[in-house]
Every structure is written in C-alpha cells, then in structure tokens.
C-alpha cells in the first residue's frame, strides 16, 4: 500500500469524492464562524478602526494563492517524473482556484489600502509580486486552453509551471529590491511577539485560514474529479467516433 | 550549431523585416513617448532609462514570433530536430541568432536614442552595458516562450502573455543599472544580479526549451 495507488483515477475518485462534500462543508462552517466572530465579536483596532476586519479574508486568500502555485509545482513534477494523469489534472484544476484567490487578495488589499494608505494601488514589492503571480496564472490557464491534445498540454504546462516558479521567486526578490514599499512585514507567523497580530484578532484569523484551506482542498477535489470524468467522456467519445457508432 | 546560427542570421537579414523590425520599433517608442508625456526636458532625462528598457523589451517581444514559427510553417523544424545536434544546441543557436539580430543592434543604437531622450551623457555607457548584459536573458527567455507555443495556431498573443511575467526581473534589474549609473550611484548589486539572470537563463533555459520542443514535435 503506497500513496501512488491513489494515482489510479478510479481509486482516486472512490476515495476522494465521498469525503469532498464533508471537507467543503467544514470549510464553509469554519469560514462562517471566523467571519462572524471576526466581524461582530472582536474590538476595533486602535489605529485602523474597523477596517482591520478585512484581514480575515485578505490574509487567508493571499496564503492560499501562493500555496496553490506550490501545489501546482509539486503536481507538475509528479506528472513529469511518474506520468500519473490525476496529478496533471489536479494541477489543471488548481489554476482557476489559485487565480481567484490571487484576485481576492488583490481586491481586498486595494479596499483595505485605500483608507489606510490613501491609495488603491502602490508599486510595492508584495503587491507587485502578486500582480505578477496573477499574470503567471493567466498564462498557465491560457496555455492549457490553447492546446488540443491533453497529454501535450499537460507536458507543456508542467514545464511552464517549473520555469515560472523560478521566475516567480526571482520577481519577488527583484520587486523588493526595486522598491521598499508600504505593505507591513510578516505579522501572522513570527517569532517576535511585538510585531505579531494581537491574539484578539489572531484566533479568528487562524480559523479563517483553516477554513480557506479546507475550502480550497474541497474545491480542488471537486474540480479534479470533474476533470477526470471529462477525460473519460472524451476517451469514450473518441472510441465511439473511431468505431463509427 | 554554427551552421544553423549562420542560416538564421542570413534569413533574418535577407527575408527583410526581421532585422530592422526591432530597431524600427525601438525608434518608434522613443519618438512617441516624449509626445505622450510632454516637452519637459528634466522629466525625459528621469524616465529615459526606464523607457529605453521597456522599448528594448517590447522590441524583443515583437520579434520572438520569428524564432520557431517560420521554421514550423515551412516544415524545416522537424528536419532541424533530426539533425545530429541536440535540441538544446538548436535552441541555444536560435536564441543567439535572435540576440545578434535584435539585442545587439539595440545595444549599439541605445546611446543615440538616449540623446533623443535627453539622457545625461554619464548614462550612455551604463545604458549600453545594462542592455548588453540583459538582452541575452530576454532572447533566451523568449526562445523558451516561442518553443512553448510552436504548435499553437496564431500563438503570438499567447506567447506575449507567457513571456511577460518572465521578463519582469530582467527589466527591473536592467533599468535599475541604467538609472543608478545615470544618477551616479553604485551599480554593483543590480549589475551582478542582472548578469546572474542572463547567465542562469543561458545555462538552464535551453534544456527547458528543448524539452518543450520535443513535446511539440512528438
């Protein structure tokens, strides 16, 4: 019994599809709890007032946006090395989730930045690297969409994902070299208590992060399942055409 | 490899368009930008390094289509692939030919266009140097992008989208070298990083480009 057994599409579907609604449900519950707790039962920040509450969407979305790309990178490597189709399809399924998370992070960041910094957008390293990440996602999805043959598309997007990861990291550091920006430093997972988000906000934030993670996982399983079924339908159609039915 | 390189150079020069296209585009950018931002001389001098770098990048982007698409159309790409040189060498030769026909001319004419943009004389050398160090990365990244979309019909727009985010670090460090050099600050850090990007791209991306070509020619 090894983890590679789940690379078998049938086994994958059998295992993941029954748990998928539970994961998604748990995600929805956790996000709801975190948002209600965060919006109604935490005090206003002494400097930022009530605008601080957008943190419960902004921070988890931003984390998931990056995690989604890392997951696509791992899935692409697995596809290139071991040629498991489920892996390639999972990477394909992840891209739209990642792009929506990036968009949410950019949008909530703009809404938060307007009252705090007095501007919707600044050419700050974090903001800029997220914009570049957004472009990477768009290019990745466009390449998937442009190529007819699924295996060719999987190969090409996997290589693009790997090259893109290198340049994404490079852009991140290039951007922070280029401009020291407005965005605050790390304040969620730190070793220094002084810069950390106060625990009043911390507890609902952790629940929100967990909720977003579960939601992304649930969506990923759902979309991967769909992709597997689409692939099967395609194979059946191809066979039907060949046999002239 | 050398034969392929020379063949590509000949094609670019003789077929018309390819060689002059990047230069003409570069010239157009430099002529139009001052009309767009108004006739303030000091402002021109300040934005000149950035504008010239963006112009160089777009000029490179414009000519990427020619790297593989033409060979793919007339069927010579599979022949080149079966030649006794590895595809890694093919992509490197293609990138080198692209650089000689677009990057190198830009390096040479950049100071002249810098005059049009009122770039301070101190910046001419730095601008050319930054382009000399940075344009190989642009050509190599572009070759990878062109190899990715070789099988896609009318892949030009798609390629621009794929290549654009990959170009960002080169642009940032390249423009930074030119800007700092012009203003008389130390340029050591960005120049090292720019060189590192170019060397890294030339060392690693031929393998990625060859892998992508193999998939596309399968």
XYZ file of C-alpha atoms in Angstrom:
463
model
C 0.000 0.000 0.000
C 1.664 3.178 -1.111
C 0.411 6.660 -1.782
C 0.875 6.102 -5.529
C -2.143 3.825 -5.556
C -4.247 6.982 -5.472
C -2.795 7.867 -8.849
C -5.245 5.329 -10.215
C -8.184 7.523 -11.308
C -10.830 5.032 -10.198
C -9.260 4.631 -6.783
C -8.801 8.384 -6.560
C -12.442 9.092 -7.338
C -13.670 6.363 -4.989
C -11.645 7.719 -2.084
C -11.962 11.443 -2.569
C -15.471 12.010 -3.877
C -17.297 10.820 -0.711
C -15.113 12.991 1.578
C -15.211 16.008 -0.710
C -18.597 17.393 0.480
C -17.518 16.987 4.114
C -14.290 18.900 3.554
C -16.077 21.653 1.640
C -18.806 21.776 4.311
C -16.260 22.003 7.120
C -14.528 24.776 5.189
C -17.755 26.746 4.797
C -18.555 26.315 8.513
C -15.069 27.394 9.585
C -15.061 30.453 7.307
C -18.540 31.446 8.525
C -17.528 31.055 12.187
C -14.340 33.027 11.629
C -16.093 35.829 9.752
C -18.954 36.159 12.253
C -16.510 36.047 15.176
C -14.174 38.441 13.433
C -16.784 40.944 12.320
C -19.019 41.094 15.391
C -17.051 39.847 18.406
C -13.634 41.454 18.087
C -12.890 45.069 19.036
C -11.839 47.696 16.522
C -8.131 48.252 16.152
C -6.954 51.386 17.958
C -5.358 52.823 14.860
C -7.047 51.142 11.929
C -10.599 51.143 13.313
C -12.988 48.608 11.843
C -11.138 48.318 8.526
C -8.792 45.834 10.200
C -11.522 43.225 9.859
C -10.843 42.696 6.189
C -7.778 40.763 7.408
C -9.943 37.645 7.809
C -10.360 37.451 4.040
C -7.198 39.139 2.824
C -4.566 37.105 4.658
C -6.012 33.591 4.079
C -6.676 34.345 0.395
C -3.118 35.577 -0.078
C -1.723 32.468 1.645
C -3.831 30.148 -0.479
C -2.813 31.999 -3.665
C 0.813 31.096 -3.026
C 0.053 27.599 -1.729
C -1.954 26.873 -4.865
C 1.073 27.623 -7.049
C 3.341 25.470 -4.881
C 0.828 22.640 -5.146
C 0.742 23.055 -8.937
C 4.533 22.890 -8.974
C 4.563 19.641 -6.976
C 1.801 18.144 -9.125
C 3.679 19.151 -12.303
C 6.866 17.494 -11.055
C 4.958 14.306 -10.228
C 3.432 14.329 -13.720
C 6.779 14.806 -15.430
C 8.529 12.150 -13.351
C 5.898 9.480 -12.830
C 3.291 10.314 -15.532
C 0.232 9.980 -13.300
C -2.686 11.600 -15.098
C -4.526 12.533 -11.915
C -1.561 14.675 -10.944
C -1.619 16.679 -14.175
C -5.384 17.075 -13.930
C -5.088 18.255 -10.319
C -2.617 20.929 -11.414
C -5.023 21.974 -14.153
C -7.893 22.054 -11.658
C -5.905 24.150 -9.194
C -5.128 27.060 -11.513
C -8.588 28.705 -11.536
C -8.785 28.344 -7.737
C -5.367 29.956 -7.398
C -6.249 32.796 -9.739
C -9.448 33.561 -7.813
C -7.509 33.593 -4.534
C -4.962 35.976 -6.064
C -7.761 38.194 -7.309
C -9.466 38.185 -3.877
C -6.180 39.088 -2.195
C -5.536 41.912 -4.676
C -9.091 43.260 -4.411
C -9.358 43.145 -0.612
C -5.848 44.598 -0.413
C -6.952 47.535 -2.563
C -10.094 48.039 -0.485
C -8.019 47.888 2.704
C -5.231 50.045 1.327
C -7.469 52.894 0.209
C -8.426 54.117 3.729
C -5.124 53.063 5.345
C -2.536 54.240 2.830
C -4.706 56.683 0.935
C -4.227 54.766 -2.314
C -5.821 51.797 -4.047
C -2.596 50.589 -5.516
C 1.083 51.108 -4.795
C 4.060 49.660 -6.628
C 5.092 47.844 -3.513
C 7.048 44.556 -3.657
C 4.271 42.410 -2.222
C 1.589 43.956 -4.358
C 3.746 43.832 -7.464
C 4.746 40.214 -6.987
C 1.095 39.291 -6.561
C 0.242 41.042 -9.799
C 2.998 39.018 -11.488
C 1.664 35.828 -9.874
C -1.736 36.725 -11.324
C -0.156 37.008 -14.798
C 1.547 33.637 -14.322
C -1.783 32.015 -13.512
C -3.404 33.618 -16.567
C -0.603 32.418 -18.847
C -0.749 28.912 -17.379
C -4.504 28.661 -17.886
C -4.283 30.151 -21.381
C -1.697 27.542 -22.377
C -3.904 24.719 -21.075
C -6.804 26.125 -23.064
C -4.821 26.647 -26.273
C -3.625 23.072 -26.829
C -5.890 20.377 -28.148
C -4.105 17.184 -27.084
C -4.390 16.738 -23.287
C -1.042 14.968 -22.815
C 0.862 17.582 -24.815
C -0.888 20.321 -22.860
C -0.010 18.620 -19.564
C 3.671 18.345 -20.540
C 3.959 21.932 -21.751
C 2.122 23.483 -18.788
C 4.175 21.402 -16.354
C 7.423 22.771 -17.816
C 5.963 26.283 -17.853
C 4.984 25.876 -14.199
C 8.525 24.898 -13.201
C 10.192 27.701 -15.161
C 7.511 30.086 -13.900
C 8.195 29.119 -10.273
C 11.852 30.046 -10.611
C 10.967 33.385 -12.139
C 8.171 33.991 -9.615
C 10.676 33.700 -6.766
C 13.098 35.874 -8.706
C 10.405 38.509 -9.287
C 9.553 38.504 -5.611
C 13.106 39.483 -4.655
C 13.568 41.747 -7.674
C 10.470 43.673 -6.660
C 11.553 44.129 -3.054
C 14.974 45.236 -4.244
C 13.363 47.660 -6.653
C 11.128 49.394 -4.159
C 10.723 49.270 -0.397
C 7.010 49.545 -0.085
C 4.071 50.314 2.107
C 2.973 46.811 2.964
C 3.739 45.746 6.508
C 6.151 42.932 7.277
C 5.276 39.405 8.359
C 2.893 39.503 11.293
C 0.982 36.250 11.293
C 3.574 33.538 11.824
C 6.535 35.154 13.564
C 8.833 34.525 16.495
C 8.671 38.127 17.661
C 5.646 38.904 19.841
C 5.909 42.649 19.206
C 5.197 42.503 15.504
C 2.610 39.756 15.759
C -1.095 40.356 15.274
C -2.764 40.720 18.670
C -4.314 37.474 19.922
C -7.801 39.031 19.881
C -7.578 39.021 16.108
C -5.292 36.014 15.918
C -7.761 33.314 16.969
C -10.478 34.048 14.394
C -7.748 34.603 11.802
C -6.373 31.102 12.386
C -9.858 29.651 11.988
C -10.303 31.667 8.785
C -7.007 30.319 7.426
C -8.033 26.756 8.279
C -11.443 27.355 6.680
C -9.933 28.744 3.481
C -7.550 25.800 3.340
C -10.394 23.293 3.661
C -12.439 25.164 1.070
C -9.556 25.170 -1.399
C -8.950 21.477 -0.774
C -12.629 20.674 -1.252
C -12.811 22.704 -4.459
C -9.640 21.060 -5.698
C -11.022 17.555 -5.151
C -14.286 18.572 -6.792
C -12.602 20.084 -9.844
C -10.086 17.239 -10.187
C -12.969 14.765 -10.100
C -14.667 16.733 -12.864
C -11.500 16.773 -14.936
C -11.083 13.003 -14.565
C -14.675 12.456 -15.663
C -14.264 14.871 -18.580
C -11.201 12.920 -19.675
C -13.166 9.678 -19.553
C -16.036 11.166 -21.508
C -13.538 12.359 -24.105
C -11.981 8.894 -24.361
C -15.430 7.318 -24.804
C -16.366 9.832 -27.493
C -13.100 9.195 -29.318
C -13.706 5.460 -29.274
C -17.268 5.937 -30.496
C -16.058 8.063 -33.425
C -13.374 5.524 -34.291
C -15.808 2.654 -34.335
C -18.214 4.730 -36.373
C -21.127 4.443 -33.961
C 25.156 24.611 -34.436
C 27.252 27.293 -36.076
C 25.742 26.485 -39.460
C 22.266 26.829 -38.004
C 23.232 30.106 -36.371
C 24.557 31.500 -39.651
C 21.497 30.252 -41.530
C 19.213 32.076 -39.101
C 21.257 35.249 -39.393
C 21.063 35.098 -43.196
C 17.324 34.516 -43.105
C 16.801 37.430 -40.747
C 18.830 39.812 -42.866
C 17.621 38.693 -46.291
C 13.976 37.969 -45.654
C 13.516 41.608 -44.760
C 11.638 42.933 -41.812
C 13.167 40.723 -39.165
C 16.391 42.575 -38.752
C 15.106 46.127 -38.935
C 11.826 45.446 -37.181
C 13.140 45.579 -33.632
C 15.183 48.691 -34.332
C 12.268 50.448 -36.005
C 10.024 49.584 -33.090
C 12.599 50.856 -30.615
C 12.819 54.114 -32.591
C 9.021 54.478 -32.682
C 8.772 54.074 -28.895
C 11.462 56.667 -28.275
C 9.876 59.134 -30.691
C 6.331 58.699 -29.397
C 6.945 58.743 -25.639
C 8.053 62.421 -25.484
C 4.883 63.387 -27.364
C 2.923 61.423 -24.813
C 4.466 62.906 -21.689
C 5.004 66.487 -22.854
C 8.130 68.501 -23.625
C 9.716 68.749 -20.150
C 13.400 68.022 -20.640
C 14.170 67.137 -16.990
C 11.281 64.667 -16.941
C 12.616 62.989 -20.094
C 16.027 62.598 -18.534
C 14.488 60.990 -15.443
C 12.339 58.451 -17.236
C 14.783 57.793 -20.103
C 16.453 54.619 -18.692
C 13.091 53.035 -17.904
C 11.515 53.973 -21.246
C 14.519 52.734 -23.206
C 14.479 49.443 -21.315
C 10.744 48.949 -21.841
C 11.257 49.772 -25.515
C 14.039 47.201 -25.801
C 11.885 44.583 -24.069
C 8.901 45.179 -26.339
C 11.133 45.191 -29.406
C 12.496 41.792 -28.373
C 8.972 40.537 -27.695
C 7.819 41.669 -31.129
C 10.407 39.580 -32.958
C 10.062 36.363 -30.924
C 7.465 35.001 -33.320
C 10.146 34.523 -35.948
C 12.314 32.194 -33.888
C 10.404 28.949 -34.435
C 7.107 29.815 -36.119
C 8.554 30.268 -39.632
C 10.546 27.035 -39.445
C 7.456 25.269 -38.184
C 5.327 26.618 -41.033
C 7.634 25.576 -43.854
C 8.365 22.230 -42.251
C 12.066 22.705 -41.655
C 11.758 22.409 -37.866
C 11.385 18.587 -37.840
C 14.382 18.402 -40.194
C 16.446 20.543 -37.842
C 15.327 18.345 -34.964
C 16.591 15.214 -36.714
C 19.951 16.828 -37.486
C 22.881 15.427 -35.495
C 22.870 18.265 -32.958
C 20.800 18.064 -29.766
C 17.724 20.253 -29.459
C 19.389 22.072 -26.579
C 22.025 23.242 -29.033
C 19.329 24.187 -31.541
C 17.543 26.406 -29.024
C 20.812 27.980 -27.940
C 21.756 28.718 -31.570
C 18.284 30.116 -32.238
C 18.484 32.342 -29.169
C 21.960 33.526 -30.162
C 20.745 34.404 -33.660
C 17.801 36.268 -32.177
C 20.121 38.161 -29.864
C 22.502 39.157 -32.663
C 19.642 40.418 -34.829
C 17.681 42.261 -32.109
C 19.607 42.584 -28.846
C 22.974 43.623 -30.232
C 21.626 46.378 -32.547
C 19.681 47.763 -29.592
C 22.856 47.893 -27.507
C 24.567 49.823 -30.305
C 21.823 52.353 -31.019
C 20.704 52.859 -27.396
C 23.084 55.805 -26.735
C 21.887 57.553 -29.907
C 18.287 57.215 -28.805
C 19.397 58.228 -25.309
C 20.335 61.594 -26.857
C 16.783 61.945 -28.166
C 15.506 61.269 -24.644
C 17.897 63.828 -23.123
C 19.671 61.122 -21.169
C 22.647 62.675 -19.314
C 25.951 61.704 -21.009
C 27.037 59.838 -17.887
C 24.243 57.353 -18.545
C 25.162 56.303 -22.096
C 27.754 53.767 -21.051
C 25.602 52.320 -18.283
C 22.567 52.059 -20.536
C 24.526 50.150 -23.191
C 26.190 47.969 -20.592
C 22.888 47.090 -18.923
C 21.359 46.226 -22.313
C 24.429 44.193 -23.229
C 24.106 42.201 -20.012
C 20.318 41.931 -20.023
C 19.282 41.291 -23.637
C 20.737 37.735 -23.755
C 18.286 36.839 -20.992
C 15.451 38.411 -22.995
C 16.382 36.367 -26.093
C 16.756 33.109 -24.173
C 13.500 33.502 -22.225
C 11.801 34.458 -25.463
C 13.139 31.361 -27.210
C 11.616 29.243 -24.464
C 8.304 31.080 -24.877
C 8.395 30.669 -28.658
C 9.130 26.949 -28.274
C 6.137 26.594 -25.938
C 3.609 27.880 -28.469
C 5.145 26.406 -31.612
C 2.227 24.034 -32.114
C -0.453 26.620 -31.401
C -2.007 28.401 -34.333
C -1.613 32.175 -34.000
C 0.236 31.740 -30.722
C 1.711 35.246 -30.783
C -0.629 36.798 -28.247
C -0.488 33.748 -26.006
C 3.305 33.871 -26.132
C 3.322 37.523 -25.064
C 1.214 36.618 -22.043
C 3.513 33.701 -21.151
C 6.754 35.618 -21.611
C 5.730 38.897 -19.994
C 5.911 37.817 -16.333
C 9.196 36.003 -17.044
C 10.657 39.278 -18.310
C 9.917 41.253 -15.147
C 13.087 40.534 -13.110
C 15.358 41.299 -16.079
C 13.542 44.564 -16.685
C 13.730 45.610 -13.029
C 17.461 44.975 -12.668
C 18.326 46.255 -16.143
C 16.504 49.558 -15.717
C 17.947 49.858 -12.210
C 21.517 49.565 -13.517
C 20.844 52.245 -16.143
C 19.098 54.551 -13.636
C 21.672 54.238 -10.883
C 24.519 54.595 -13.342
C 22.976 57.751 -14.788
C 22.473 59.284 -11.351
C 25.953 58.323 -10.242
C 25.070 55.786 -7.538
C 26.803 52.456 -7.060
C 25.535 49.831 -9.518
C 27.320 46.762 -8.204
C 24.322 44.875 -6.777
C 21.907 45.226 -9.719
C 24.678 44.611 -12.247
C 25.663 41.345 -10.548
C 22.038 40.240 -10.346
C 21.401 41.189 -13.977
C 24.445 39.209 -15.063
C 23.307 36.299 -12.906
C 19.889 36.251 -14.573
C 21.441 36.256 -18.034
C 23.982 33.547 -17.234
C 21.385 31.446 -15.442
C 18.935 31.760 -18.333
C 21.539 30.832 -20.927
C 22.691 27.888 -18.805
C 19.296 26.402 -17.895
C 16.604 27.528 -20.308
C 17.982 25.679 -23.394
C 17.069 22.465 -21.563
C 13.541 23.687 -20.861
C 13.170 24.936 -24.441
C 14.436 21.613 -25.830
C 12.064 19.648 -23.591
C 9.163 21.771 -24.800
C 10.197 21.363 -28.450
C 10.377 17.596 -28.031
C 6.829 17.570 -26.698
C 5.629 19.800 -29.532
C 7.299 17.719 -32.246
C 6.092 14.410 -30.825
